[in-house]
């Protein structure tokens, strides 16, 4: 197993478990340990679990640390901490904070001679890549990103904060009509309301007023007020039985023109049965790429814009050219 | 204009004219000259035209030569010739010959300290990239490439070789049913006949036998015998009026699973109003990337698998991260 990339996982939630599954399926990577803020003995993983403080002892045993914590508080702290001693990969997803996070990670990783791939996954990640490819190839054109159908964690949380709501799930759904207009090359100007609809499944407290809850959700600023929102009241049993999966997906479209007005449309779409497992699959491939970038003498913070695509694959460049080019 | 990438075009057909349009629209690139095997004075381009022999005089005036000749005979000869003195980009598209062509270009370019981006465009090119990404991210799964609706030059040529045929155009059309089955996650085993249909528009000589032509086309080995083919007879005027455009496109799908069988589908699609202009747009972005790879100290033959995506863009990495990640 000398040539395998030794992987550690920091944070063992949905994303961490997805990375475990993806790494264990890759013959060129080997999962060594999981690091957690919980009591390690409570973790049921395929490898031993340790405290985050114990990670220092693994400097010679782990090549790439995959940071699976949240973007709000975990990554801003854990990212620079781990980048001092390991190559790292994370899926930091607070779009507005990316420049700041990149700068912090780049400083530490560069000084330590490490690679830190930040903000990988599908958005940020593959969707970002396609927004970039669309602009680079078709500079005259418009970009459209549609999300869904999928569960939005932030909007589901917002529903659950409404008084009288016991539980709830929110689906973001792209407007089929809007997507079709873009595919047809119309280059429409689309308002927020025209691009997506929101559908909520709500479990209310027995004595709560359904009309009042529905009205509070639909008029909630930022989250729902700018959208056509539908609210369904269901039972807790229905919620558990029918809304426990974590599907997501979406589409990035570039609608441009070349020459004397020839329409050219590029489209990248995802239909994901499990959002965290797919994100984890991109993250795992990025861990492989981080290791290869380091082996090629690079250092510092990197994003999907910087990764030579072949580095994401376990296969040799010659084999990729022969089979897939 | 000191920081612009100086571009030369070798071969001024549909692709060469498309590259001219794309380069002239890019503020960070500057078209310097066109080189042709025809009489240079016969070329109506936005820059002066010269003979291919004259290119040697432009070693200090051109950074990247975009080779727009054909893959059968032009590129195997011109590629290694130009790679001795210039960074080059081409769209060599004989899939089976790519390893051999790569080796030849890599040897010359490496020795000369140049970068040669080979086989770029959309297939080979962006489609290859998506076949590779699909495998790297979803190793358990199946890949499907559908081409069309679009004009196949090779098949149109084959029609025109049938005795009694005066002119003709062939469209490759993906089976909607087959595409939908893949999108639905069925992972079907699809025969050649099930994936695409072929539609031919034929202008026959006045006295030729239509039934005989139709039968000869439909039974032609390699080109049509394995497909459901429809033949329409039309007039030369109809052909010129309705079939002069060069649309194309297609779809690369990766249908995979993660974890305990969660279905995950990645899809990349193109709808191209002008096939040569879109190919040229990818080629032009690749010329920019070739220049940046060289500036970063790289040398040798490269493919789309090797290009850090940000190099395709004229924008700074910091701006790309802020706007698009």
XYZ file of C-alpha atoms in Angstrom:
650
model
C 0.000 0.000 0.000
C 3.004 2.278 -0.395
C 1.676 4.301 -3.279
C -1.733 5.046 -1.848
C -2.700 8.500 -0.671
C -3.265 8.388 3.090
C -6.480 10.195 4.014
C -7.820 11.540 7.312
C -11.352 12.852 7.831
C -12.040 15.720 10.234
C -15.706 15.826 11.243
C -17.908 12.769 10.903
C -21.338 14.003 9.800
C -23.130 13.366 6.506
C -20.237 14.735 4.458
C -17.562 12.888 6.462
C -19.412 9.597 6.070
C -19.744 10.248 2.339
C -15.995 10.851 2.054
C -15.374 7.599 3.932
C -17.518 5.702 1.386
C -15.794 7.368 -1.578
C -12.249 6.848 -0.272
C -12.903 3.233 0.662
C -13.988 2.602 -2.923
C -10.801 4.097 -4.389
C -7.890 1.696 -4.714
C -5.371 4.550 -4.836
C -6.494 6.091 -1.532
C -6.492 4.681 1.980
C -8.524 5.999 4.879
C -6.355 6.087 8.020
C -8.423 7.758 10.724
C -11.391 9.945 11.590
C -11.025 12.962 13.888
C -13.991 14.287 15.816
C -15.063 16.794 18.439
C -17.369 14.170 19.862
C -16.259 11.359 22.161
C -14.213 9.144 19.779
C -15.581 5.939 21.270
C -19.056 7.022 20.131
C -18.019 6.984 16.455
C -18.841 3.891 14.381
C -16.485 4.257 11.432
C -14.492 1.832 9.265
C -11.273 3.164 10.842
C -10.326 4.281 14.366
C -11.620 7.657 15.590
C -9.571 10.185 17.538
C -9.971 13.628 19.017
C -8.996 16.597 16.882
C -6.090 17.273 19.252
C -4.726 13.787 18.463
C -4.307 14.750 14.801
C -0.855 16.197 15.553
C 0.389 12.651 16.061
C -0.567 11.737 12.478
C 1.686 14.186 10.664
C 3.747 11.331 9.191
C 0.838 8.939 8.727
C -1.664 11.068 6.810
C -1.100 12.935 3.531
C -4.391 14.753 3.047
C -6.846 15.849 5.714
C -10.394 16.169 4.401
C -12.111 18.846 6.456
C -15.830 18.045 6.694
C -16.907 20.643 9.274
C -19.342 23.478 8.700
C -18.440 26.695 6.932
C -19.852 29.051 9.557
C -17.559 28.283 12.476
C -15.624 24.992 11.964
C -13.666 25.660 8.781
C -12.486 29.222 9.530
C -10.811 27.757 12.616
C -9.879 24.211 11.527
C -8.738 25.135 8.002
C -5.693 27.241 8.941
C -4.956 24.909 11.862
C -4.691 21.785 9.702
C -3.064 23.517 6.724
C 0.031 24.018 8.885
C 0.723 20.289 8.959
C -1.252 18.554 6.215
C -2.471 19.014 2.672
C -6.162 19.779 3.099
C -9.414 19.695 1.124
C -12.655 21.351 2.183
C -16.046 22.380 0.823
C -16.219 25.880 2.342
C -19.453 27.180 0.834
C -20.046 30.728 2.078
C -19.662 32.335 -1.354
C -19.216 35.886 -0.099
C -16.491 34.859 2.350
C -14.414 32.822 -0.121
C -11.807 35.526 -0.917
C -11.110 36.020 2.799
C -10.961 32.279 3.508
C -8.738 31.712 0.460
C -6.293 34.377 1.673
C -6.100 32.862 5.160
C -5.565 29.333 3.818
C -3.106 30.444 1.148
C -0.884 32.181 3.669
C -0.668 29.198 5.998
C -0.377 26.522 3.306
C 2.238 28.410 1.313
C 4.391 28.945 4.398
C 4.057 25.271 5.335
C 4.718 23.988 1.810
C 1.292 22.390 1.681
C -1.621 22.361 -0.750
C -5.092 23.371 0.440
C -7.933 22.803 -2.025
C -10.813 24.944 -0.774
C -14.493 25.235 -1.657
C -14.789 22.079 -3.725
C -17.975 20.073 -4.263
C -20.697 21.045 -6.737
C -21.618 24.623 -5.785
C -19.089 25.936 -5.085
C -17.197 23.442 -7.237
C -18.424 21.879 -10.472
C -21.052 24.610 -10.992
C -18.366 27.279 -10.521
C -16.204 25.466 -13.066
C -19.004 25.566 -15.610
C -19.792 29.229 -15.008
C -16.115 29.884 -15.691
C -15.888 27.648 -18.777
C -19.008 29.286 -20.195
C -17.547 32.774 -19.899
C -14.116 31.778 -21.192
C -15.460 29.997 -24.267
C -18.510 32.162 -25.017
C -17.608 35.659 -23.774
C -20.705 37.103 -25.445
C -23.590 35.542 -23.575
C -25.545 35.095 -20.391
C -25.182 32.639 -17.539
C -28.077 31.009 -15.706
C -27.814 28.803 -12.620
C -30.875 26.877 -11.482
C -30.878 24.822 -8.278
C -33.016 21.811 -7.470
C -35.147 19.959 -7.209
C -33.585 19.662 -3.793
C -33.753 20.193 -0.076
C -32.359 23.512 1.095
C -31.030 23.145 4.629
C -31.088 26.899 5.260
C -34.718 27.270 4.193
C -35.773 24.163 6.125
C -34.152 25.662 9.224
C -36.019 28.916 8.613
C -39.367 27.099 8.517
C -38.590 25.314 11.770
C -38.013 28.639 13.517
C -41.614 29.757 12.813
C -43.730 29.603 16.025
C -46.087 26.621 15.993
C -43.924 24.607 13.563
C -42.713 21.280 14.912
C -40.750 20.140 11.865
C -40.398 20.960 8.199
C -38.563 20.462 4.933
C -38.218 22.920 2.063
C -37.632 22.017 -1.574
C -36.178 24.478 -4.059
C -37.552 23.705 -7.526
C -36.435 25.365 -10.758
C -39.189 26.699 -12.977
C -39.423 24.321 -15.940
C -40.670 27.137 -18.108
C -37.689 29.345 -17.248
C -35.184 26.533 -17.913
C -36.840 25.784 -21.249
C -36.710 29.427 -22.313
C -32.963 29.463 -21.675
C -32.477 26.165 -23.539
C -34.407 27.639 -26.450
C -31.831 30.411 -26.695
C -34.227 33.211 -25.693
C -31.699 34.814 -23.311
C -34.547 35.917 -21.025
C -34.169 38.393 -18.159
C -35.505 36.313 -15.292
C -36.581 37.657 -11.919
C -35.932 35.700 -8.735
C -39.611 34.737 -8.675
C -39.487 33.434 -12.243
C -36.452 31.182 -11.745
C -37.424 29.007 -8.772
C -40.452 28.029 -6.742
C -40.358 26.870 -3.115
C -42.412 24.040 -1.670
C -42.638 23.472 2.097
C -43.795 20.374 3.971
C -44.658 21.431 7.507
C -45.548 19.477 10.647
C -47.375 21.855 13.027
C -48.002 21.674 16.733
C -51.462 20.281 17.420
C -53.012 23.574 18.487
C -51.131 25.898 16.163
C -52.988 27.984 13.554
C -52.178 26.641 10.075
C -53.212 29.830 8.255
C -50.992 31.923 10.464
C -47.982 29.613 9.926
C -48.536 29.588 6.177
C -48.715 33.362 6.077
C -45.605 33.780 8.214
C -43.616 31.462 5.962
C -44.775 33.025 2.697
C -43.974 36.568 3.799
C -40.607 35.807 5.414
C -38.084 38.265 3.940
C -34.982 36.919 2.097
C -36.133 33.312 2.409
C -39.650 33.213 0.893
C -41.129 36.654 0.208
C -39.551 36.924 -3.267
C -40.761 33.471 -4.383
C -43.989 31.678 -5.178
C -44.194 29.407 -2.165
C -46.544 26.511 -1.512
C -47.050 25.152 2.006
C -48.380 21.654 2.710
C -49.205 20.474 6.216
C -48.350 16.838 6.849
C -47.796 14.544 9.812
C -44.438 13.776 11.413
C -44.805 10.196 10.131
C -45.259 11.410 6.559
C -42.278 13.703 6.916
C -40.040 10.867 8.076
C -41.338 8.419 5.474
C -41.400 10.668 2.420
C -38.920 13.470 3.017
C -35.871 11.920 4.702
C -33.773 11.608 1.513
C -31.382 14.391 0.554
C -31.815 14.844 -3.185
C -30.515 17.918 -4.930
C -29.150 19.059 -8.239
C -29.452 21.846 -10.706
C -28.289 23.235 -13.990
C -25.739 25.799 -15.157
C -26.491 27.161 -18.613
C -24.407 29.437 -20.793
C -26.337 30.923 -23.692
C -24.044 32.787 -26.035
C -23.440 33.746 -29.610
C -20.495 33.553 -31.983
C -19.795 35.092 -35.380
C -22.788 36.770 -36.933
C -25.212 35.714 -34.208
C -25.023 31.924 -34.202
C -26.589 30.640 -30.980
C -24.429 28.375 -28.850
C -25.680 26.769 -25.647
C -23.593 24.930 -23.049
C -25.377 23.100 -20.243
C -24.152 21.232 -17.173
C -26.687 19.482 -14.993
C -26.767 17.316 -11.899
C -29.542 15.043 -10.588
C -28.372 13.856 -7.203
C -30.015 11.106 -5.186
C -27.818 12.089 -2.242
C -26.406 15.586 -2.062
C -23.837 14.873 0.713
C -22.587 11.677 -0.964
C -22.087 13.436 -4.293
C -20.331 16.391 -2.674
C -18.155 13.851 -0.860
C -17.303 12.147 -4.159
C -16.042 15.448 -5.594
C -14.158 16.148 -2.364
C -12.488 12.707 -2.441
C -11.340 13.184 -6.047
C -10.027 16.611 -5.006
C -7.988 14.997 -2.204
C -6.253 12.895 -4.846
C -5.649 16.063 -6.881
C -4.226 17.907 -3.858
C -1.690 15.139 -3.382
C -0.686 15.224 -7.054
C -0.389 19.019 -7.117
C 1.922 18.808 -4.088
C 3.967 16.079 -5.782
C 4.313 18.399 -8.796
C 5.887 21.022 -6.539
C 2.910 23.324 -6.061
C 1.889 24.854 -2.770
C -0.722 27.212 -1.330
C -4.504 27.443 -1.536
C -6.145 26.137 -4.727
C -9.661 25.913 -6.093
C -11.278 23.845 -8.823
C -10.133 26.580 -11.235
C -6.507 25.612 -10.550
C -6.681 21.805 -10.757
C -5.485 20.145 -13.978
C -8.477 17.816 -14.508
C -6.333 14.685 -14.964
C -5.195 15.074 -11.340
C -8.738 14.210 -10.216
C -8.435 10.762 -11.804
C -6.599 7.713 -10.482
C -5.604 6.781 -14.017
C -2.426 7.613 -15.925
C -2.494 10.550 -18.351
C -1.585 8.190 -21.224
C -4.516 5.909 -20.446
C -6.926 8.854 -20.141
C -5.810 10.175 -23.536
C -6.182 6.781 -25.181
C -9.572 5.879 -23.690
C -11.381 9.142 -23.182
C -9.961 11.903 -25.393
C -0.659 46.026 -26.698
C 2.403 44.621 -24.922
C 0.610 42.127 -22.732
C -1.537 40.572 -25.419
C -0.941 37.048 -26.680
C 0.114 37.253 -30.339
C -1.778 34.695 -32.425
C -1.168 33.250 -35.873
C -3.642 31.070 -37.773
C -2.447 28.274 -40.058
C -5.155 27.240 -42.529
C -8.030 29.567 -43.345
C -11.112 27.367 -43.724
C -14.247 27.282 -41.530
C -12.241 26.628 -38.372
C -9.593 29.248 -39.159
C -12.239 31.893 -39.806
C -13.931 30.944 -36.522
C -10.652 31.364 -34.640
C -10.203 34.763 -36.267
C -13.644 35.845 -34.999
C -12.960 34.540 -31.490
C -9.483 36.084 -31.205
C -10.636 39.444 -32.546
C -13.275 39.529 -29.802
C -10.729 38.864 -27.021
C -8.995 41.940 -25.657
C -6.103 39.877 -24.297
C -5.245 38.292 -27.668
C -4.142 39.862 -30.919
C -4.312 38.229 -34.337
C -1.091 38.922 -36.240
C -1.260 36.935 -39.461
C -2.869 34.092 -41.363
C -0.766 31.424 -43.110
C -2.158 29.476 -46.026
C -1.292 26.949 -48.704
C -3.404 28.952 -51.119
C -2.222 32.071 -52.888
C -2.045 34.605 -49.984
C -3.469 37.404 -52.113
C -6.656 35.350 -52.500
C -7.335 35.438 -48.736
C -9.781 38.056 -47.407
C -8.882 38.158 -43.712
C -8.714 40.899 -41.069
C -4.910 40.571 -41.035
C -2.309 39.990 -43.757
C -1.998 36.475 -45.209
C 1.292 34.732 -45.951
C 2.506 31.398 -47.245
C 3.240 28.678 -44.714
C 6.935 28.973 -45.597
C 6.836 32.625 -44.509
C 5.914 31.590 -40.959
C 9.591 31.177 -40.074
C 9.922 34.963 -40.233
C 7.345 35.352 -37.459
C 9.175 33.494 -34.699
C 9.554 36.714 -32.681
C 6.201 38.183 -33.660
C 3.797 35.330 -32.850
C 3.418 33.494 -29.536
C 0.862 30.827 -30.381
C 0.149 29.287 -33.760
C -3.379 27.927 -34.062
C -3.269 25.014 -36.488
C -6.573 24.789 -38.337
C -5.718 22.173 -40.939
C -7.299 18.756 -41.276
C -6.387 15.802 -39.096
C -5.858 13.315 -41.925
C -2.856 14.859 -43.624
C -2.307 18.505 -42.556
C -1.760 18.210 -38.810
C 0.537 15.149 -38.758
C 2.879 17.205 -40.938
C 2.263 20.784 -39.769
C 2.023 19.989 -36.054
C 5.610 18.858 -35.483
C 6.842 21.478 -37.943
C 5.315 24.420 -36.079
C 5.927 23.002 -32.584
C 9.650 23.489 -33.189
C 9.283 27.274 -33.209
C 5.938 28.230 -31.671
C 3.515 27.245 -28.961
C 0.704 25.525 -30.872
C -2.955 24.607 -30.470
C -4.863 22.203 -32.696
C -8.072 20.196 -32.837
C -6.637 16.888 -34.069
C -9.715 14.659 -33.986
C -8.755 11.173 -35.147
C -9.417 9.533 -31.779
C -7.533 6.315 -32.496
C -4.429 8.195 -33.634
C -4.227 10.559 -30.652
C -1.590 8.622 -28.654
C 0.705 8.567 -31.693
C 0.130 12.241 -32.495
C 0.607 13.204 -28.836
C 3.960 11.386 -28.729
C 5.187 13.106 -31.882
C 4.119 16.560 -30.668
C 5.418 15.987 -27.147
C 8.868 15.077 -28.382
C 9.245 18.155 -30.578
C 7.622 20.632 -28.183
C 9.553 19.408 -25.158
C 12.868 19.673 -27.003
C 11.973 23.157 -28.214
C 10.716 24.360 -24.832
C 7.254 24.952 -26.275
C 3.697 24.035 -25.293
C 1.473 22.207 -27.786
C -2.162 21.826 -26.808
C -3.533 19.063 -29.017
C -7.017 17.709 -29.765
C -9.011 20.543 -28.225
C -12.529 21.559 -29.206
C -15.659 19.738 -28.068
C -15.097 16.121 -29.095
C -12.241 15.592 -28.562
C -12.201 18.355 -25.971
C -15.054 19.322 -23.661
C -16.806 15.965 -24.134
C -13.568 14.153 -23.260
C -13.259 16.328 -20.159
C -16.731 15.310 -19.031
C -16.162 11.621 -19.696
C -13.085 11.943 -17.476
C -14.799 13.959 -14.719
C -17.671 11.458 -14.660
C -15.336 8.522 -14.101
C -13.173 10.326 -11.543
C -16.136 11.489 -9.438
C -18.484 8.532 -9.914
C -16.232 5.495 -10.434
C -19.233 3.159 -10.153
C -21.362 3.985 -13.155
C -21.831 4.087 -16.896
C -20.965 6.709 -19.458
C -23.127 7.610 -22.445
C -22.201 9.988 -25.258
C -24.889 11.079 -27.696
C -24.086 13.247 -30.709
C -26.423 15.601 -32.525
C -28.652 16.844 -33.785
C -25.933 17.741 -36.212
C -24.385 17.435 -39.624
C -21.776 14.697 -39.898
C -19.230 15.636 -42.530
C -17.995 12.057 -42.903
C -21.475 10.665 -43.450
C -22.428 13.473 -45.825
C -19.300 12.679 -47.840
C -20.298 8.995 -47.895
C -23.728 9.841 -49.319
C -22.173 11.980 -52.029
C -20.022 9.050 -53.174
C -23.133 6.946 -54.003
C -23.639 6.724 -57.805
C -26.516 8.935 -58.941
C -26.194 11.320 -55.971
C -25.511 14.907 -56.885
C -25.408 16.362 -53.379
C -26.432 15.423 -49.868
C -26.361 16.194 -46.166
C -26.598 13.734 -43.293
C -27.879 14.535 -39.790
C -26.983 12.409 -36.787
C -29.858 12.555 -34.280
C -29.807 11.076 -30.789
C -32.771 8.898 -29.879
C -34.871 10.948 -27.429
C -36.093 7.767 -25.837
C -32.554 6.508 -25.212
C -31.431 9.831 -23.729
C -34.475 9.904 -21.456
C -33.826 6.360 -20.224
C -30.308 7.386 -19.204
C -31.562 10.573 -17.517
C -34.067 8.451 -15.618
C -31.198 6.465 -14.142
C -32.060 3.198 -15.884
C -28.447 2.493 -16.865
C -29.628 0.807 -20.085
C -27.419 -1.277 -22.354
C -27.930 0.537 -25.635
C -27.078 -0.839 -29.061
C -25.697 1.416 -31.767
C -29.128 1.340 -33.433
C -30.883 2.401 -30.249
C -28.661 5.418 -29.552
C -28.838 7.423 -32.778
C -30.862 7.680 -35.951
C -29.577 9.040 -39.260
C -31.500 11.292 -41.611
C -30.251 12.022 -45.125
C -31.312 14.788 -47.511
C -30.288 13.785 -50.999
C -30.242 15.596 -54.332
C -30.180 12.971 -57.098
C -29.180 13.220 -60.713
C -32.251 13.681 -62.909
C -32.249 10.153 -64.324
C -30.995 8.275 -61.273
C -33.154 5.625 -59.586
C -34.277 6.905 -56.172
C -35.072 3.442 -54.781
C -31.633 2.166 -55.702
C -29.888 5.160 -54.100
C -31.957 4.807 -50.938
C -31.134 1.128 -50.693
C -27.432 1.715 -51.277
C -27.290 4.338 -48.549
C -29.239 2.308 -46.000
C -27.110 -0.798 -46.434
C -23.725 0.940 -46.503
C -21.490 -0.827 -43.951
C -19.979 1.191 -41.068
C -21.814 4.361 -42.059
C -25.512 3.407 -42.181
C -26.149 -0.357 -41.989
C -26.191 -0.390 -38.161
C -28.642 2.516 -37.883
C -32.261 3.309 -38.630
C -31.797 5.630 -41.577
C -34.325 7.816 -43.330
C -33.653 9.210 -46.814
C -35.462 12.246 -48.221
C -35.016 13.370 -51.819
C -35.000 17.133 -52.244
C -33.884 19.678 -54.829
C -30.532 21.403 -54.907
C -32.350 24.669 -54.111
C -33.930 23.156 -50.991
C -30.592 21.803 -49.919
C -28.928 25.205 -50.205
C -31.830 27.030 -48.546
C -32.532 24.669 -45.661
C -29.366 22.682 -44.988
C -26.451 25.103 -45.359
C -26.035 25.774 -41.611
C -23.629 23.683 -39.584
C -25.466 22.888 -36.338
C -24.241 20.189 -34.015
C -24.135 19.250 -30.389
C -24.695 16.337 -28.119
C -24.704 15.118 -24.571
C -22.297 13.285 -22.274
C -24.036 11.555 -19.392
C -22.550 9.799 -16.390
C -25.032 7.676 -14.515
C -23.547 6.351 -11.295
C -24.273 5.377 -7.742
C -22.795 6.224 -4.364
C -23.219 4.716 -0.906
C -26.001 2.189 -0.688
C -27.242 2.733 -4.235
C -28.094 6.434 -4.390
C -28.411 7.417 -8.042
C -26.274 10.326 -9.187
C -26.424 11.722 -12.713
C -24.029 14.225 -14.286
C -24.869 15.673 -17.692
C -23.031 17.985 -20.063
C -24.767 19.111 -23.218
C -24.109 21.361 -26.183
C -26.571 22.871 -28.678
C -24.450 24.535 -31.314
C -25.750 26.841 -33.998
C -22.354 26.695 -35.669
C -20.109 23.726 -35.020
C -16.916 25.279 -36.479
C -17.405 28.585 -34.641
C -17.899 26.831 -31.311
C -14.894 24.576 -31.859
C -12.933 27.713 -32.737
C -14.054 29.377 -29.497
C -12.681 26.465 -27.460
C -9.499 26.503 -29.541
C -9.025 30.255 -28.978
C -9.420 29.881 -25.196
C -6.914 27.014 -25.375
C -4.407 29.291 -27.133
C -4.591 31.623 -24.138
C -4.073 28.624 -21.854
C -1.060 27.426 -23.874
C 0.580 30.800 -23.404
C -0.078 30.754 -19.644
C 1.179 27.190 -19.231
C 4.385 28.208 -21.001
C 4.708 31.286 -18.770
C 4.349 28.960 -15.757
C 7.380 27.003 -16.974
C 5.633 24.027 -18.519
C 6.557 22.482 -21.836
C 5.562 19.589 -24.107
C 2.253 18.332 -25.511
C -0.843 18.939 -23.402
C -4.534 18.113 -23.669
C -7.645 19.489 -22.009
C -6.947 17.030 -19.180
C -3.783 18.989 -18.322
C -5.048 22.575 -18.448
C -5.831 24.292 -15.132
C -9.284 25.688 -16.065
C -8.474 29.254 -14.944
C -5.852 29.413 -17.703
C -8.666 29.351 -20.280
C -10.005 32.650 -18.932
C -8.686 36.155 -19.525
C -9.568 37.105 -15.971
C -7.401 37.048 -12.854
C -7.711 34.061 -10.491
C -8.775 36.400 -7.660
C -11.589 37.837 -9.748
C -12.748 34.376 -10.865
C -12.858 33.209 -7.250
C -14.798 36.257 -6.135
C -17.339 36.286 -8.963
C -17.810 32.684 -9.986
C -16.764 30.286 -7.228
